[in-house]
Amino acid sequence: MTTLVLCVDRANDIGRKTGLSTPVVGWEAVRSLVTDVGLADPEDSSVNCLLAALRTTRELRDEREDAEIAVVSGTSDGAVGADRAVARQLDDLVERYDVESAVVVIDSAEDERLVPVVESRLRVDAVDRVVVRQAHDIESTYYLLKQFLGDEELRSTILVPLGVGLLLVPLLLVQFTPAVALAGLAALMGAVLLYKGLAIDEFLSDAPDQVRDALYSGQVSVVTYAVAAGLAIVGLFLGALAIRSPGVGGTEEVLVPSLLFVYHSVPWLALAALTASAGRLLDELIRSERVSTSYMNLPFGVVAIGLVVRGFAGFLLERQGELAHLELLGRLALTPVQRLVIFIVAGIVVSVVGVRISASVSDETLDDVVDTPRENES
């Protein structure tokens, strides 16, 4: 078997500068061709491409492999004619030599377009792309830009938002001040980046199918998710009402309104998360008649986190004088520190109870799995 080390010149720079016709085959012929091309144009990257092909051929021969070197080029001004000329030269090489594989050596993105032509006639084992060090940045930038423009997903992700932003700049500058226009443009670009970075587009595209499958399969979580969404909206609404209530800090204060929003919305948000997790728990129980540890831990974790967050928010608000002191059994007034400790301890207790229950359920499931084979054996 012969491996053909093929130097490809689609633009026919070699033939045009030396006056030689291709294909040029053989070690000595290509070495002589290097001198001719170098004397004709010392700055041509084809010289480096020919030298790289010679080095690859020498390395293959040092490994006791039958390797032959050849140079092919397009002999037509048009792109289609040049590709067909290279194809004819390849057919001639395959017919004259017992060639079964090829190593293609190229020096530009344009020459790389001929790789499929070679692959249609020979098995391509490797493609060696030669880049001159002095032109590395320019060549690499061109190649990356070509790859970027050829990727439809990247174009729609980057170029479309960028084009929309540039179109909005003059409109925003006409209607608003430069600061407002710049802020709006930055917000738009940030929203687009988050939209793609968080894979929200994939979630939205898959959501209709997931909802349809859930409705057709009769999952309980569909109803609990709807209830959870309603509870979350109630929590956000109550938190917003707490901020807008009379007597809540001035417009320059941010901390106290934020704490009030968290304090009043957290119970409802925790209840929403608890409802959603309960739906997932019921679906898991109905589908497999057993519950995994993660599904069992989730409701207890949600309640524990809600207690801890509400405790810290209440502690800070009470220290600020925005919240009345908590009374125990209607008689004993608790200090802010005692209030915080009670909520933290309650959260830890709920979390520990959840861990214990999950561990017991997991142990029972494991015992069932172990006992079942024993019963079958008996």
Short mmCIF file of C-alpha atoms in Angstrom, two decimals:
data_model
loop_
_atom_site.label_atom_id
_atom_site.label_comp_id
_atom_site.label_asym_id
_atom_site.label_seq_id
_atom_site.Cartn_x
_atom_site.Cartn_y
_atom_site.Cartn_z
CA MET A 1 0.00 0.00 0.00
CA THR A 2 1.26 3.48 -0.91
CA THR A 3 0.49 6.62 1.05
CA LEU A 4 0.29 9.69 -1.14
CA VAL A 5 1.51 12.93 0.44
CA LEU A 6 -0.47 15.44 -1.58
CA CYS A 7 0.33 19.16 -1.71
CA VAL A 8 -2.74 20.99 -3.00
CA ASP A 9 -2.67 24.37 -4.75
CA ARG A 10 -6.17 25.37 -5.80
CA ALA A 11 -5.22 28.84 -7.13
CA ASN A 12 -2.40 27.40 -9.29
CA ASP A 13 0.17 29.78 -7.80
CA ILE A 14 2.89 27.19 -8.36
CA GLY A 15 2.12 26.61 -12.04
CA ARG A 16 1.61 30.28 -12.79
CA LYS A 17 4.93 31.39 -11.22
CA THR A 18 7.12 28.55 -12.47
CA GLY A 19 5.46 27.75 -15.79
CA LEU A 20 5.37 24.03 -14.90
CA SER A 21 2.40 21.76 -15.35
CA THR A 22 1.03 19.54 -12.62
CA PRO A 23 0.91 16.91 -11.26
CA VAL A 24 4.54 16.92 -10.15
CA VAL A 25 5.44 13.53 -8.63
CA GLY A 26 8.56 12.30 -6.87
CA TRP A 27 10.97 13.44 -4.17
CA GLU A 28 13.58 14.99 -6.47
CA ALA A 29 11.00 16.67 -8.69
CA VAL A 30 9.31 18.36 -5.71
CA ARG A 31 12.67 19.41 -4.22
CA SER A 32 13.52 21.08 -7.51
CA LEU A 33 10.07 22.66 -7.55
CA VAL A 34 10.72 24.22 -4.12
CA THR A 35 13.74 26.03 -5.54
CA ASP A 36 11.86 27.24 -8.59
CA VAL A 37 8.92 28.59 -6.57
CA GLY A 38 11.21 30.18 -3.98
CA LEU A 39 13.25 31.98 -6.66
CA ALA A 40 10.10 33.15 -8.43
CA ASP A 41 8.46 34.50 -5.24
CA PRO A 42 10.33 34.10 -1.93
CA GLU A 43 7.33 35.44 0.02
CA ASP A 44 4.87 32.84 -1.31
CA SER A 45 3.54 30.47 1.34
CA SER A 46 3.55 27.67 -1.25
CA VAL A 47 7.26 27.22 -0.52
CA ASN A 48 6.45 26.33 3.08
CA CYS A 49 3.66 24.03 1.94
CA LEU A 50 6.04 22.12 -0.37
CA LEU A 51 8.66 21.84 2.36
CA ALA A 52 6.06 20.55 4.81
CA ALA A 53 5.02 17.91 2.28
CA LEU A 54 8.66 16.85 1.86
CA ARG A 55 9.12 16.59 5.62
CA THR A 56 5.95 14.50 6.00
CA THR A 57 7.14 12.16 3.24
CA ARG A 58 10.52 11.73 4.91
CA GLU A 59 8.89 10.97 8.27
CA LEU A 60 6.65 8.33 6.71
CA ARG A 61 9.59 6.70 4.95
CA ASP A 62 11.60 6.71 8.19
CA GLU A 63 8.75 4.67 9.68
CA ARG A 64 9.22 2.04 6.96
CA GLU A 65 6.09 3.13 5.11
CA ASP A 66 5.82 3.32 1.33
CA ALA A 67 5.15 7.02 0.74
CA GLU A 68 5.09 9.07 -2.45
CA ILE A 69 4.86 12.84 -2.78
CA ALA A 70 2.89 14.73 -5.42
CA VAL A 71 1.75 18.27 -6.15
CA VAL A 72 -1.57 19.03 -7.81
CA SER A 73 -3.07 22.39 -8.70
CA GLY A 74 -6.07 23.93 -10.40
CA THR A 75 -5.33 24.95 -13.95
CA SER A 76 -8.46 27.03 -14.55
CA ASP A 77 -9.48 30.55 -13.56
CA GLY A 78 -12.93 29.50 -12.35
CA ALA A 79 -13.51 27.71 -9.06
CA VAL A 80 -15.42 24.83 -10.63
CA GLY A 81 -12.85 24.41 -13.39
CA ALA A 82 -9.98 24.41 -10.87
CA ASP A 83 -11.66 21.75 -8.75
CA ARG A 84 -12.35 19.57 -11.79
CA ALA A 85 -8.73 19.94 -12.92
CA VAL A 86 -7.53 18.75 -9.50
CA ALA A 87 -9.99 15.84 -9.71
CA ARG A 88 -8.58 14.77 -13.10
CA GLN A 89 -5.02 14.90 -11.76
CA LEU A 90 -6.03 12.80 -8.76
CA ASP A 91 -7.63 10.20 -11.02
CA ASP A 92 -4.41 10.02 -12.99
CA LEU A 93 -2.32 9.55 -9.82
CA VAL A 94 -4.63 6.84 -8.48
CA GLU A 95 -4.45 5.02 -11.81
CA ARG A 96 -0.66 5.24 -12.12
CA TYR A 97 0.24 4.37 -8.53
CA ASP A 98 -1.10 1.81 -6.05
CA VAL A 99 -2.45 4.49 -3.74
CA GLU A 100 -4.96 3.69 -1.01
CA SER A 101 -4.62 6.61 1.40
CA ALA A 102 -3.49 10.22 1.35
CA VAL A 103 -2.08 12.89 3.64
CA VAL A 104 -3.20 16.30 2.38
CA VAL A 105 -0.95 19.33 2.94
CA ILE A 106 -2.51 22.78 2.49
CA ASP A 107 -1.55 26.35 3.31
CA SER A 108 -4.84 28.28 3.17
CA ALA A 109 -8.55 28.02 3.80
CA GLU A 110 -9.16 28.13 0.04
CA ASP A 111 -7.04 25.03 -0.53
CA GLU A 112 -8.96 23.24 2.23
CA ARG A 113 -12.06 23.27 0.02
CA LEU A 114 -10.36 20.59 -2.09
CA VAL A 115 -10.22 18.11 0.79
CA PRO A 116 -13.71 16.68 -0.06
CA VAL A 117 -12.54 16.20 -3.66
CA VAL A 118 -9.60 14.15 -2.42
CA GLU A 119 -11.82 12.22 0.01
CA SER A 120 -14.10 11.22 -2.85
CA ARG A 121 -11.21 9.31 -4.44
CA LEU A 122 -8.89 8.34 -1.59
CA ARG A 123 -9.04 7.67 2.13
CA VAL A 124 -7.62 10.80 3.78
CA ASP A 125 -5.65 9.85 6.90
CA ALA A 126 -4.60 13.37 7.88
CA VAL A 127 -4.74 17.02 6.84
CA ASP A 128 -1.68 19.14 7.57
CA ARG A 129 -2.46 22.85 7.47
CA VAL A 130 0.69 24.97 7.15
CA VAL A 131 0.61 28.51 8.53
CA VAL A 132 3.61 30.81 8.14
CA ARG A 133 4.60 32.20 11.55
CA GLN A 134 4.85 35.79 10.36
CA ALA A 135 1.29 35.63 9.00
CA HIS A 136 -0.11 33.45 11.79
CA ASP A 137 -2.44 36.09 13.28
CA ILE A 138 -3.83 37.26 9.94
CA GLU A 139 -4.33 33.74 8.60
CA SER A 140 -5.87 32.44 11.81
CA THR A 141 -8.19 35.43 12.07
CA TYR A 142 -9.39 34.92 8.53
CA TYR A 143 -9.89 31.21 9.08
CA LEU A 144 -11.81 31.70 12.35
CA LEU A 145 -13.96 34.41 10.76
CA LYS A 146 -14.74 32.07 7.88
CA GLN A 147 -15.71 29.31 10.29
CA PHE A 148 -17.84 31.75 12.31
CA LEU A 149 -19.75 33.04 9.29
CA GLY A 150 -20.34 29.48 8.14
CA ASP A 151 -21.96 28.45 11.44
CA GLU A 152 -25.68 29.23 11.29
CA GLU A 153 -26.20 28.90 15.06
CA LEU A 154 -23.39 31.34 15.89
CA ARG A 155 -24.67 33.82 13.33
CA SER A 156 -28.16 33.79 14.80
CA THR A 157 -26.80 34.00 18.34
CA ILE A 158 -24.35 36.89 17.91
CA LEU A 159 -24.90 38.72 14.64
CA VAL A 160 -28.70 39.05 14.91
CA PRO A 161 -28.71 40.62 18.43
CA LEU A 162 -25.77 42.82 17.48
CA GLY A 163 -27.57 44.01 14.35
CA VAL A 164 -30.77 44.73 16.32
CA GLY A 165 -28.77 46.65 18.90
CA LEU A 166 -27.06 48.77 16.25
CA LEU A 167 -30.43 49.54 14.65
CA LEU A 168 -31.85 50.64 18.01
CA VAL A 169 -28.94 52.99 18.81
CA PRO A 170 -30.06 55.87 16.53
CA LEU A 171 -33.69 55.48 17.64
CA LEU A 172 -32.74 55.62 21.31
CA LEU A 173 -30.43 58.59 20.75
CA VAL A 174 -33.24 60.52 19.07
CA GLN A 175 -35.74 59.87 21.87
CA PHE A 176 -33.49 59.81 24.95
CA THR A 177 -30.17 61.06 26.28
CA PRO A 178 -26.96 59.20 25.37
CA ALA A 179 -26.76 57.77 28.90
CA VAL A 180 -30.28 56.31 28.68
CA ALA A 181 -29.62 54.99 25.16
CA LEU A 182 -26.39 53.31 26.28
CA ALA A 183 -28.11 51.81 29.33
CA GLY A 184 -30.95 50.43 27.22
CA LEU A 185 -28.55 48.91 24.70
CA ALA A 186 -26.47 47.34 27.48
CA ALA A 187 -29.64 45.91 29.06
CA LEU A 188 -30.71 44.45 25.71
CA MET A 189 -27.35 42.80 25.11
CA GLY A 190 -27.26 41.50 28.68
CA ALA A 191 -30.73 39.99 28.31
CA VAL A 192 -29.70 38.27 25.07
CA LEU A 193 -26.55 36.85 26.65
CA LEU A 194 -28.50 35.53 29.64
CA TYR A 195 -31.17 34.15 27.31
CA LYS A 196 -28.57 32.06 25.47
CA GLY A 197 -26.22 31.43 28.39
CA LEU A 198 -28.94 29.99 30.63
CA ALA A 199 -30.37 27.95 27.71
CA ILE A 200 -33.75 29.61 28.13
CA ASP A 201 -34.41 29.19 24.42
CA GLU A 202 -33.98 25.42 24.69
CA PHE A 203 -36.24 25.32 27.74
CA LEU A 204 -38.97 27.30 25.96
CA SER A 205 -38.72 25.14 22.85
CA ASP A 206 -39.03 21.93 24.89
CA ALA A 207 -41.72 23.25 27.28
CA PRO A 208 -44.76 22.63 24.97
CA ASP A 209 -43.74 19.01 24.37
CA GLN A 210 -43.13 18.43 28.06
CA VAL A 211 -46.49 19.95 29.02
CA ARG A 212 -48.30 17.89 26.37
CA ASP A 213 -46.61 14.67 27.51
CA ALA A 214 -47.41 15.47 31.13
CA LEU A 215 -51.10 16.11 30.34
CA TYR A 216 -51.44 12.95 28.28
CA SER A 217 -49.68 10.81 30.89
CA GLY A 218 -51.86 12.12 33.72
CA GLN A 219 -49.08 13.40 35.96
CA VAL A 220 -50.07 15.00 39.27
CA SER A 221 -47.21 17.46 38.96
CA VAL A 222 -49.05 19.35 36.20
CA VAL A 223 -51.70 20.47 38.69
CA THR A 224 -49.24 21.08 41.51
CA TYR A 225 -47.05 23.19 39.20
CA ALA A 226 -50.07 25.36 38.35
CA VAL A 227 -50.87 25.74 42.07
CA ALA A 228 -47.21 26.51 42.80
CA ALA A 229 -47.18 29.22 40.12
CA GLY A 230 -50.28 30.80 41.69
CA LEU A 231 -48.74 30.70 45.17
CA ALA A 232 -45.52 32.25 43.85
CA ILE A 233 -47.49 35.09 42.24
CA VAL A 234 -49.32 35.68 45.52
CA GLY A 235 -46.02 35.79 47.39
CA LEU A 236 -44.48 38.28 44.97
CA PHE A 237 -47.64 40.42 45.08
CA LEU A 238 -47.68 40.49 48.90
CA GLY A 239 -44.00 41.35 48.95
CA ALA A 240 -44.59 44.24 46.55
CA LEU A 241 -47.52 45.47 48.69
CA ALA A 242 -45.28 45.43 51.77
CA ILE A 243 -42.81 47.69 50.02
CA ARG A 244 -45.52 50.11 48.84
CA SER A 245 -47.18 50.35 52.26
CA PRO A 246 -47.04 53.78 53.97
CA GLY A 247 -44.13 54.42 56.29
CA VAL A 248 -41.67 52.17 54.50
CA GLY A 249 -38.29 53.89 53.95
CA GLY A 250 -37.68 56.69 51.45
CA THR A 251 -36.74 56.30 47.85
CA GLU A 252 -33.04 56.32 48.68
CA GLU A 253 -33.30 53.35 51.04
CA VAL A 254 -33.01 49.94 49.45
CA LEU A 255 -32.12 47.53 52.24
CA VAL A 256 -35.29 47.82 54.37
CA PRO A 257 -37.76 47.50 51.44
CA SER A 258 -35.79 44.52 50.14
CA LEU A 259 -35.93 42.83 53.54
CA LEU A 260 -39.66 43.51 53.79
CA PHE A 261 -40.19 42.00 50.36
CA VAL A 262 -38.23 38.88 51.34
CA TYR A 263 -39.96 38.57 54.73
CA HIS A 264 -43.49 38.70 53.32
CA SER A 265 -42.90 36.69 50.14
CA VAL A 266 -40.70 33.87 51.44
CA PRO A 267 -43.53 31.88 53.14
CA TRP A 268 -45.58 31.85 49.96
CA LEU A 269 -42.59 31.07 47.75
CA ALA A 270 -41.59 28.23 50.07
CA LEU A 271 -45.17 26.93 49.99
CA ALA A 272 -45.08 27.09 46.18
CA ALA A 273 -41.82 25.12 46.06
CA LEU A 274 -43.24 22.64 48.58
CA THR A 275 -46.34 22.12 46.44
CA ALA A 276 -44.29 21.58 43.28
CA SER A 277 -41.95 19.13 45.02
CA ALA A 278 -44.95 17.27 46.50
CA GLY A 279 -46.28 16.79 42.96
CA ARG A 280 -42.96 15.37 41.79
CA LEU A 281 -42.94 13.11 44.84
CA LEU A 282 -46.41 11.76 44.08
CA ASP A 283 -45.53 11.18 40.41
CA GLU A 284 -42.44 9.24 41.42
CA LEU A 285 -44.44 7.19 43.91
CA ILE A 286 -47.18 6.39 41.39
CA ARG A 287 -44.79 5.56 38.56
CA SER A 288 -42.29 3.31 40.37
CA GLU A 289 -44.02 2.60 43.71
CA ARG A 290 -40.87 3.76 45.46
CA VAL A 291 -39.37 7.18 46.19
CA SER A 292 -35.72 8.11 45.73
CA THR A 293 -33.82 9.94 48.45
CA SER A 294 -33.54 13.16 46.45
CA TYR A 295 -37.32 13.47 45.96
CA MET A 296 -37.90 12.78 49.67
CA ASN A 297 -35.29 15.32 50.82
CA LEU A 298 -36.57 18.16 48.62
CA PRO A 299 -39.77 19.14 50.58
CA PHE A 300 -37.94 19.18 53.92
CA GLY A 301 -35.08 21.18 52.42
CA VAL A 302 -37.48 23.77 51.02
CA VAL A 303 -39.21 24.25 54.39
CA ALA A 304 -35.88 24.45 56.24
CA ILE A 305 -34.47 27.08 53.88
CA GLY A 306 -37.71 29.09 54.08
CA LEU A 307 -37.56 29.12 57.90
CA VAL A 308 -33.91 30.20 57.97
CA VAL A 309 -34.36 32.97 55.37
CA ARG A 310 -37.48 34.31 57.09
CA GLY A 311 -35.69 34.19 60.45
CA PHE A 312 -32.76 36.30 59.25
CA ALA A 313 -35.05 38.77 57.47
CA GLY A 314 -37.21 39.10 60.60
CA PHE A 315 -34.14 39.57 62.78
CA LEU A 316 -32.82 42.45 60.67
CA LEU A 317 -36.25 44.09 60.36
CA GLU A 318 -36.88 43.84 64.10
CA ARG A 319 -33.50 45.43 64.84
CA GLN A 320 -34.43 48.21 62.43
CA GLY A 321 -37.76 48.77 64.16
CA GLU A 322 -39.82 47.77 61.11
CA LEU A 323 -41.26 44.64 62.72
CA ALA A 324 -43.05 44.05 66.01
CA HIS A 325 -41.52 41.76 68.61
CA LEU A 326 -42.51 38.13 68.35
CA GLU A 327 -44.50 36.83 71.33
CA LEU A 328 -44.37 33.22 72.46
CA LEU A 329 -47.81 31.80 73.44
CA GLY A 330 -49.14 35.35 73.48
CA ARG A 331 -47.28 36.29 76.65
CA LEU A 332 -43.49 36.11 76.47
CA ALA A 333 -41.92 38.66 74.10
CA LEU A 334 -38.78 37.40 72.40
CA THR A 335 -35.71 39.45 71.64
CA PRO A 336 -34.46 39.62 68.04
CA VAL A 337 -31.65 37.17 68.84
CA GLN A 338 -34.05 34.68 70.44
CA ARG A 339 -36.34 35.01 67.45
CA LEU A 340 -33.46 34.25 65.07
CA VAL A 341 -32.31 31.27 67.13
CA ILE A 342 -35.82 29.77 67.14
CA PHE A 343 -36.10 29.99 63.34
CA ILE A 344 -32.60 28.56 62.80
CA VAL A 345 -33.21 25.68 65.20
CA ALA A 346 -36.56 24.98 63.55
CA GLY A 347 -34.90 24.89 60.13
CA ILE A 348 -32.20 22.50 61.37
CA VAL A 349 -34.78 20.25 63.04
CA VAL A 350 -36.86 20.07 59.86
CA SER A 351 -33.75 19.28 57.81
CA VAL A 352 -32.65 16.52 60.22
CA VAL A 353 -36.14 15.01 60.24
CA GLY A 354 -36.11 14.97 56.45
CA VAL A 355 -32.72 13.25 56.37
CA ARG A 356 -33.88 10.62 58.87
CA ILE A 357 -37.11 9.93 56.99
CA SER A 358 -35.27 9.71 53.66
CA ALA A 359 -32.70 7.34 55.16
CA SER A 360 -35.42 5.09 56.60
CA VAL A 361 -37.31 5.01 53.29
CA SER A 362 -34.07 4.26 51.43
CA ASP A 363 -33.23 1.42 53.85
CA GLU A 364 -36.70 -0.10 53.44
CA THR A 365 -36.39 0.08 49.64
CA LEU A 366 -32.96 -1.55 49.81
CA ASP A 367 -34.33 -4.34 52.02
CA ASP A 368 -37.14 -4.97 49.51
CA VAL A 369 -34.64 -5.19 46.67
CA VAL A 370 -32.45 -7.60 48.63
CA ASP A 371 -35.35 -9.78 49.81
CA THR A 372 -36.90 -10.14 46.36
CA PRO A 373 -34.04 -12.22 44.86
CA ARG A 374 -34.04 -14.42 47.96
CA GLU A 375 -37.75 -15.15 47.55
CA ASN A 376 -37.22 -15.98 43.91
CA GLU A 377 -34.39 -18.33 44.76
CA SER A 378 -36.53 -20.15 47.32
#
